[in-house]
PDB file of C-alpha atoms in Angstrom:
ATOM      1  CA  MET A  19       0.000   0.000   0.000  1.00 69.00           C
ATOM      2  CA  GLN A  20       1.378   3.377  -1.044  1.00 76.00           C
ATOM      3  CA  PRO A  21       1.545   6.094   1.650  1.00 85.00           C
ATOM      4  CA  ALA A  22      -0.848   9.027   1.382  1.00 91.00           C
ATOM      5  CA  THR A  23       0.319  12.041  -0.561  1.00 97.00           C
ATOM      6  CA  ARG A  24       1.479  14.823   1.759  1.00 98.00           C
ATOM      7  CA  VAL A  25       0.452  18.252   0.515  1.00 98.00           C
ATOM      8  CA  LEU A  26       1.390  21.640   1.947  1.00 98.00           C
ATOM      9  CA  ILE A  27      -0.934  24.491   1.031  1.00 98.00           C
ATOM     10  CA  SER A  28       0.243  28.000   1.848  1.00 97.00           C
ATOM     11  CA  GLY A  29      -2.857  30.108   2.473  1.00 96.00           C
ATOM     12  CA  ALA A  30      -6.120  29.517   4.353  1.00 96.00           C
ATOM     13  CA  GLY A  31      -8.265  32.016   2.446  1.00 93.00           C
ATOM     14  CA  ILE A  32     -10.553  30.694  -0.279  1.00 95.00           C
ATOM     15  CA  ALA A  33      -8.469  28.556  -2.649  1.00 96.00           C
ATOM     16  CA  GLY A  34      -6.442  26.769   0.045  1.00 97.00           C
ATOM     17  CA  PRO A  35      -9.308  25.239   2.047  1.00 98.00           C
ATOM     18  CA  THR A  36     -11.248  24.473  -1.140  1.00 98.00           C
ATOM     19  CA  LEU A  37      -8.326  22.500  -2.550  1.00 98.00           C
ATOM     20  CA  ALA A  38      -7.734  20.873   0.853  1.00 98.00           C
ATOM     21  CA  TRP A  39     -11.336  19.639   0.937  1.00 98.00           C
ATOM     22  CA  PHE A  40     -10.994  17.852  -2.402  1.00 98.00           C
ATOM     23  CA  LEU A  41      -7.506  16.492  -1.698  1.00 98.00           C
ATOM     24  CA  ALA A  42      -8.570  15.174   1.716  1.00 98.00           C
ATOM     25  CA  LYS A  43     -11.559  13.417   0.149  1.00 97.00           C
ATOM     26  CA  ALA A  44      -9.082  11.750  -2.249  1.00 97.00           C
ATOM     27  CA  GLY A  45      -7.022  10.520   0.718  1.00 97.00           C
ATOM     28  CA  ALA A  46      -4.196  13.069   0.769  1.00 98.00           C
ATOM     29  CA  HIS A  47      -2.824  14.389   4.051  1.00 98.00           C
ATOM     30  CA  VAL A  48      -3.038  18.175   3.792  1.00 98.00           C
ATOM     31  CA  THR A  49      -1.312  20.778   5.928  1.00 98.00           C
ATOM     32  CA  ILE A  50      -2.406  24.394   5.525  1.00 98.00           C
ATOM     33  CA  PHE A  51      -0.055  27.169   6.636  1.00 97.00           C
ATOM     34  CA  GLU A  52      -1.617  30.583   7.244  1.00 96.00           C
ATOM     35  CA  LYS A  53       0.492  33.586   8.234  1.00 94.00           C
ATOM     36  CA  SER A  54      -2.327  35.147  10.281  1.00 93.00           C
ATOM     37  CA  HIS A  55      -2.943  33.834  13.776  1.00 93.00           C
ATOM     38  CA  ALA A  56      -6.696  33.775  13.041  1.00 91.00           C
ATOM     39  CA  LEU A  57      -8.890  33.575   9.971  1.00 87.00           C
ATOM     40  CA  LEU A  58      -9.364  36.988   8.404  1.00 82.00           C
ATOM     41  CA  PRO A  59     -13.032  38.005   8.734  1.00 81.00           C
ATOM     42  CA  HIS A  60     -12.973  40.800   6.166  1.00 80.00           C
ATOM     43  CA  GLY A  61     -12.869  41.260   2.411  1.00 80.00           C
ATOM     44  CA  GLN A  62     -14.981  42.270  -0.531  1.00 85.00           C
ATOM     45  CA  SER A  63     -18.063  40.575  -1.916  1.00 83.00           C
ATOM     46  CA  ILE A  64     -17.569  37.501  -4.063  1.00 86.00           C
ATOM     47  CA  ASP A  65     -20.036  36.609  -6.805  1.00 82.00           C
ATOM     48  CA  PHE A  66     -20.495  32.936  -7.690  1.00 79.00           C
ATOM     49  CA  THR A  67     -21.100  31.962 -11.296  1.00 81.00           C
ATOM     50  CA  GLY A  68     -20.543  28.917 -13.499  1.00 85.00           C
ATOM     51  CA  SER A  69     -17.944  26.477 -12.211  1.00 92.00           C
ATOM     52  CA  ALA A  70     -17.737  28.170  -8.792  1.00 91.00           C
ATOM     53  CA  ILE A  71     -21.371  27.216  -8.162  1.00 91.00           C
ATOM     54  CA  THR A  72     -20.617  23.671  -9.343  1.00 94.00           C
ATOM     55  CA  VAL A  73     -17.693  23.403  -6.891  1.00 96.00           C
ATOM     56  CA  ILE A  74     -19.731  24.724  -3.938  1.00 95.00           C
ATOM     57  CA  LYS A  75     -22.535  22.270  -4.788  1.00 96.00           C
ATOM     58  CA  LYS A  76     -20.068  19.354  -4.938  1.00 97.00           C
ATOM     59  CA  MET A  77     -18.781  20.378  -1.518  1.00 98.00           C
ATOM     60  CA  GLY A  78     -22.353  20.416  -0.159  1.00 97.00           C
ATOM     61  CA  LEU A  79     -22.004  24.048   0.916  1.00 97.00           C
ATOM     62  CA  LEU A  80     -24.574  25.810  -1.245  1.00 94.00           C
ATOM     63  CA  ASP A  81     -27.079  26.136   1.620  1.00 94.00           C
ATOM     64  CA  GLN A  82     -24.457  27.835   3.823  1.00 95.00           C
ATOM     65  CA  VAL A  83     -23.575  30.230   0.999  1.00 93.00           C
ATOM     66  CA  ARG A  84     -27.260  31.048   0.532  1.00 90.00           C
ATOM     67  CA  GLN A  85     -27.700  31.682   4.276  1.00 93.00           C
ATOM     68  CA  LEU A  86     -24.903  34.278   4.216  1.00 91.00           C
ATOM     69  CA  ASN A  87     -25.859  35.799   0.876  1.00 84.00           C
ATOM     70  CA  THR A  88     -25.503  39.581   0.848  1.00 79.00           C
ATOM     71  CA  THR A  89     -29.017  39.845  -0.652  1.00 72.00           C
ATOM     72  CA  GLU A  90     -27.853  42.703  -2.853  1.00 68.00           C
ATOM     73  CA  LYS A  91     -30.535  43.558  -5.403  1.00 69.00           C
ATOM     74  CA  GLY A  92     -28.200  45.232  -7.870  1.00 70.00           C
ATOM     75  CA  SER A  93     -26.340  48.495  -8.340  1.00 73.00           C
ATOM     76  CA  GLN A  94     -27.012  51.787 -10.018  1.00 77.00           C
ATOM     77  CA  PHE A  95     -25.237  55.003 -10.827  1.00 84.00           C
ATOM     78  CA  ILE A  96     -26.745  58.168  -9.397  1.00 88.00           C
ATOM     79  CA  ASP A  97     -26.494  61.627 -10.991  1.00 89.00           C
ATOM     80  CA  PRO A  98     -25.635  64.779  -8.977  1.00 90.00           C
ATOM     81  CA  GLN A  99     -29.349  65.338  -8.297  1.00 88.00           C
ATOM     82  CA  GLY A 100     -29.689  61.870  -6.735  1.00 87.00           C
ATOM     83  CA  ARG A 101     -31.563  60.315  -9.669  1.00 86.00           C
ATOM     84  CA  PRO A 102     -30.602  56.832 -10.872  1.00 83.00           C
ATOM     85  CA  PHE A 103     -29.452  56.813 -14.490  1.00 82.00           C
ATOM     86  CA  ALA A 104     -27.671  53.502 -15.042  1.00 80.00           C
ATOM     87  CA  PRO A 105     -29.245  50.516 -13.284  1.00 76.00           C
ATOM     88  CA  PHE A 106     -27.477  47.146 -13.061  1.00 74.00           C
ATOM     89  CA  PRO A 107     -30.121  44.802 -11.646  1.00 72.00           C
ATOM     90  CA  LEU A 108     -29.498  41.356 -10.203  1.00 65.00           C
ATOM     91  CA  ASN A 109     -28.424  38.952 -12.940  1.00 61.00           C
ATOM     92  CA  GLY A 110     -30.952  36.178 -13.192  1.00 56.00           C
ATOM     93  CA  GLY A 111     -28.666  34.102 -15.381  1.00 51.00           C
ATOM     94  CA  ASP A 112     -28.869  35.893 -18.701  1.00 53.00           C
ATOM     95  CA  GLY A 113     -26.880  38.977 -19.536  1.00 53.00           C
ATOM     96  CA  VAL A 114     -24.058  40.807 -17.812  1.00 57.00           C
ATOM     97  CA  SER A 115     -24.422  42.273 -14.339  1.00 58.00           C
ATOM     98  CA  PHE A 116     -22.200  43.479 -11.522  1.00 63.00           C
ATOM     99  CA  THR A 117     -24.325  41.369  -9.165  1.00 64.00           C
ATOM    100  CA  ASN A 118     -25.790  37.904  -9.335  1.00 68.00           C
ATOM    101  CA  GLU A 119     -27.896  35.531  -7.268  1.00 72.00           C
ATOM    102  CA  PHE A 120     -24.968  34.109  -5.280  1.00 79.00           C
ATOM    103  CA  GLU A 121     -22.947  36.827  -3.575  1.00 85.00           C
ATOM    104  CA  ILE A 122     -21.174  36.458  -0.235  1.00 90.00           C
ATOM    105  CA  LEU A 123     -18.588  38.406   1.734  1.00 91.00           C
ATOM    106  CA  ARG A 124     -15.092  36.962   1.435  1.00 92.00           C
ATOM    107  CA  GLY A 125     -14.721  36.529   5.203  1.00 93.00           C
ATOM    108  CA  ASP A 126     -17.996  34.605   5.399  1.00 94.00           C
ATOM    109  CA  LEU A 127     -16.918  32.295   2.582  1.00 95.00           C
ATOM    110  CA  ALA A 128     -13.516  31.717   4.218  1.00 95.00           C
ATOM    111  CA  LYS A 129     -15.285  30.704   7.453  1.00 96.00           C
ATOM    112  CA  ILE A 130     -17.618  28.313   5.598  1.00 97.00           C
ATOM    113  CA  LEU A 131     -14.641  26.661   3.888  1.00 97.00           C
ATOM    114  CA  HIS A 132     -12.632  26.476   7.129  1.00 97.00           C
ATOM    115  CA  ASP A 133     -15.603  24.945   8.950  1.00 97.00           C
ATOM    116  CA  ALA A 134     -15.974  22.372   6.157  1.00 98.00           C
ATOM    117  CA  THR A 135     -12.352  21.232   6.537  1.00 98.00           C
ATOM    118  CA  LYS A 136     -11.187  21.915  10.107  1.00 97.00           C
ATOM    119  CA  ASN A 137     -12.432  18.615  11.571  1.00 97.00           C
ATOM    120  CA  ASP A 138     -11.306  16.418   8.679  1.00 98.00           C
ATOM    121  CA  VAL A 139      -8.631  14.001   9.961  1.00 98.00           C
ATOM    122  CA  ASN A 140      -6.686  14.564   6.730  1.00 98.00           C
ATOM    123  CA  VAL A 141      -6.510  18.370   7.117  1.00 98.00           C
ATOM    124  CA  ASN A 142      -4.255  20.166   9.585  1.00 98.00           C
ATOM    125  CA  TYR A 143      -4.342  23.969   9.942  1.00 98.00           C
ATOM    126  CA  ARG A 144      -1.210  25.714  11.217  1.00 97.00           C
ATOM    127  CA  LEU A 145      -2.125  29.347  11.873  1.00 96.00           C
ATOM    128  CA  GLY A 146       0.702  31.818  12.398  1.00 96.00           C
ATOM    129  CA  THR A 147       3.008  29.707  10.239  1.00 97.00           C
ATOM    130  CA  THR A 148       4.571  30.440   6.850  1.00 96.00           C
ATOM    131  CA  VAL A 149       7.126  28.971   4.501  1.00 97.00           C
ATOM    132  CA  LYS A 150      10.301  30.884   5.199  1.00 96.00           C
ATOM    133  CA  GLU A 151      12.272  29.102   2.481  1.00 95.00           C
ATOM    134  CA  VAL A 152      11.851  26.318  -0.042  1.00 96.00           C
ATOM    135  CA  ILE A 153      15.015  24.290   0.552  1.00 97.00           C
ATOM    136  CA  LEU A 154      14.369  21.580  -2.041  1.00 95.00           C
ATOM    137  CA  ASN A 155      11.796  21.174  -4.793  1.00 95.00           C
ATOM    138  CA  ASP A 156      12.471  18.233  -7.090  1.00 95.00           C
ATOM    139  CA  ASP A 157      10.478  15.464  -8.774  1.00 93.00           C
ATOM    140  CA  SER A 158       9.906  13.524  -5.560  1.00 92.00           C
ATOM    141  CA  THR A 159       9.802  15.926  -2.623  1.00 96.00           C
ATOM    142  CA  VAL A 160       9.465  19.482  -1.407  1.00 97.00           C
ATOM    143  CA  LYS A 161      11.451  20.461   1.674  1.00 98.00           C
ATOM    144  CA  VAL A 162      10.613  23.740   3.385  1.00 98.00           C
ATOM    145  CA  GLN A 163      11.851  25.701   6.354  1.00 98.00           C
ATOM    146  CA  THR A 164       8.946  27.123   8.325  1.00 97.00           C
ATOM    147  CA  SER A 165       8.746  30.507   9.979  1.00 96.00           C
ATOM    148  CA  ASN A 166       9.474  28.851  13.338  1.00 95.00           C
ATOM    149  CA  GLY A 167      12.687  27.262  11.995  1.00 97.00           C
ATOM    150  CA  GLU A 168      11.476  23.688  11.527  1.00 97.00           C
ATOM    151  CA  VAL A 169      12.302  21.793   8.332  1.00 98.00           C
ATOM    152  CA  GLU A 170       9.430  19.725   6.912  1.00 98.00           C
ATOM    153  CA  GLU A 171       8.950  17.530   3.837  1.00 98.00           C
ATOM    154  CA  PHE A 172       5.927  17.186   1.585  1.00 98.00           C
ATOM    155  CA  ASP A 173       5.164  15.648  -1.781  1.00 97.00           C
ATOM    156  CA  LEU A 174       3.577  18.815  -3.146  1.00 97.00           C
ATOM    157  CA  LEU A 175       3.544  22.520  -2.276  1.00 97.00           C
ATOM    158  CA  VAL A 176       0.668  24.746  -3.414  1.00 97.00           C
ATOM    159  CA  ALA A 177       0.904  28.530  -3.161  1.00 96.00           C
ATOM    160  CA  ALA A 178      -2.626  29.740  -2.411  1.00 95.00           C
ATOM    161  CA  ASP A 179      -1.531  32.696  -0.339  1.00 91.00           C
ATOM    162  CA  GLY A 180      -2.961  35.571  -2.308  1.00 85.00           C
ATOM    163  CA  GLN A 181      -1.822  38.338  -4.557  1.00 83.00           C
ATOM    164  CA  TRP A 182       1.003  39.498  -2.258  1.00 81.00           C
ATOM    165  CA  SER A 183       2.509  36.018  -2.023  1.00 85.00           C
ATOM    166  CA  LYS A 184       6.198  35.972  -1.127  1.00 83.00           C
ATOM    167  CA  LEU A 185       6.293  32.240  -1.792  1.00 86.00           C
ATOM    168  CA  ARG A 186       5.599  32.629  -5.532  1.00 80.00           C
ATOM    169  CA  LYS A 187       8.351  35.217  -6.066  1.00 75.00           C
TER     170      LYS A 187
END
């Protein structure tokens, strides 16, 4: 029997826990490093369309997303006299809109995804921990030094740590 794949995901925002959920279901042992000491509760609204809705449905989380929906009804531009002149109503599935049926605050979505993975025996969150250095990255292993000085080995490293990622530089 082959040992389970060991995956390190850097980032516990949206992509990291989503990937961890699927990898854990496939039998991988996933460790998620997050530089913050707590999940970040803030962020902009996220609209779900197309494949994002498919992924959330596969994860069984659509009801939670609906419960925390922003319930925005659309947007509109207002002229200097306070009159609307360019409405962008809720997109019911056809046409382009700045808003659609599934919209949630980023922090709420991050909490839903964390809650869906935090008790999985194949997922381990390490808050307040980052990859300080990638020591080795070859065809068989990834060796990293963590922010607390430990050296750890994994089979795969995924950088899901956002647009300001130091890991991807």
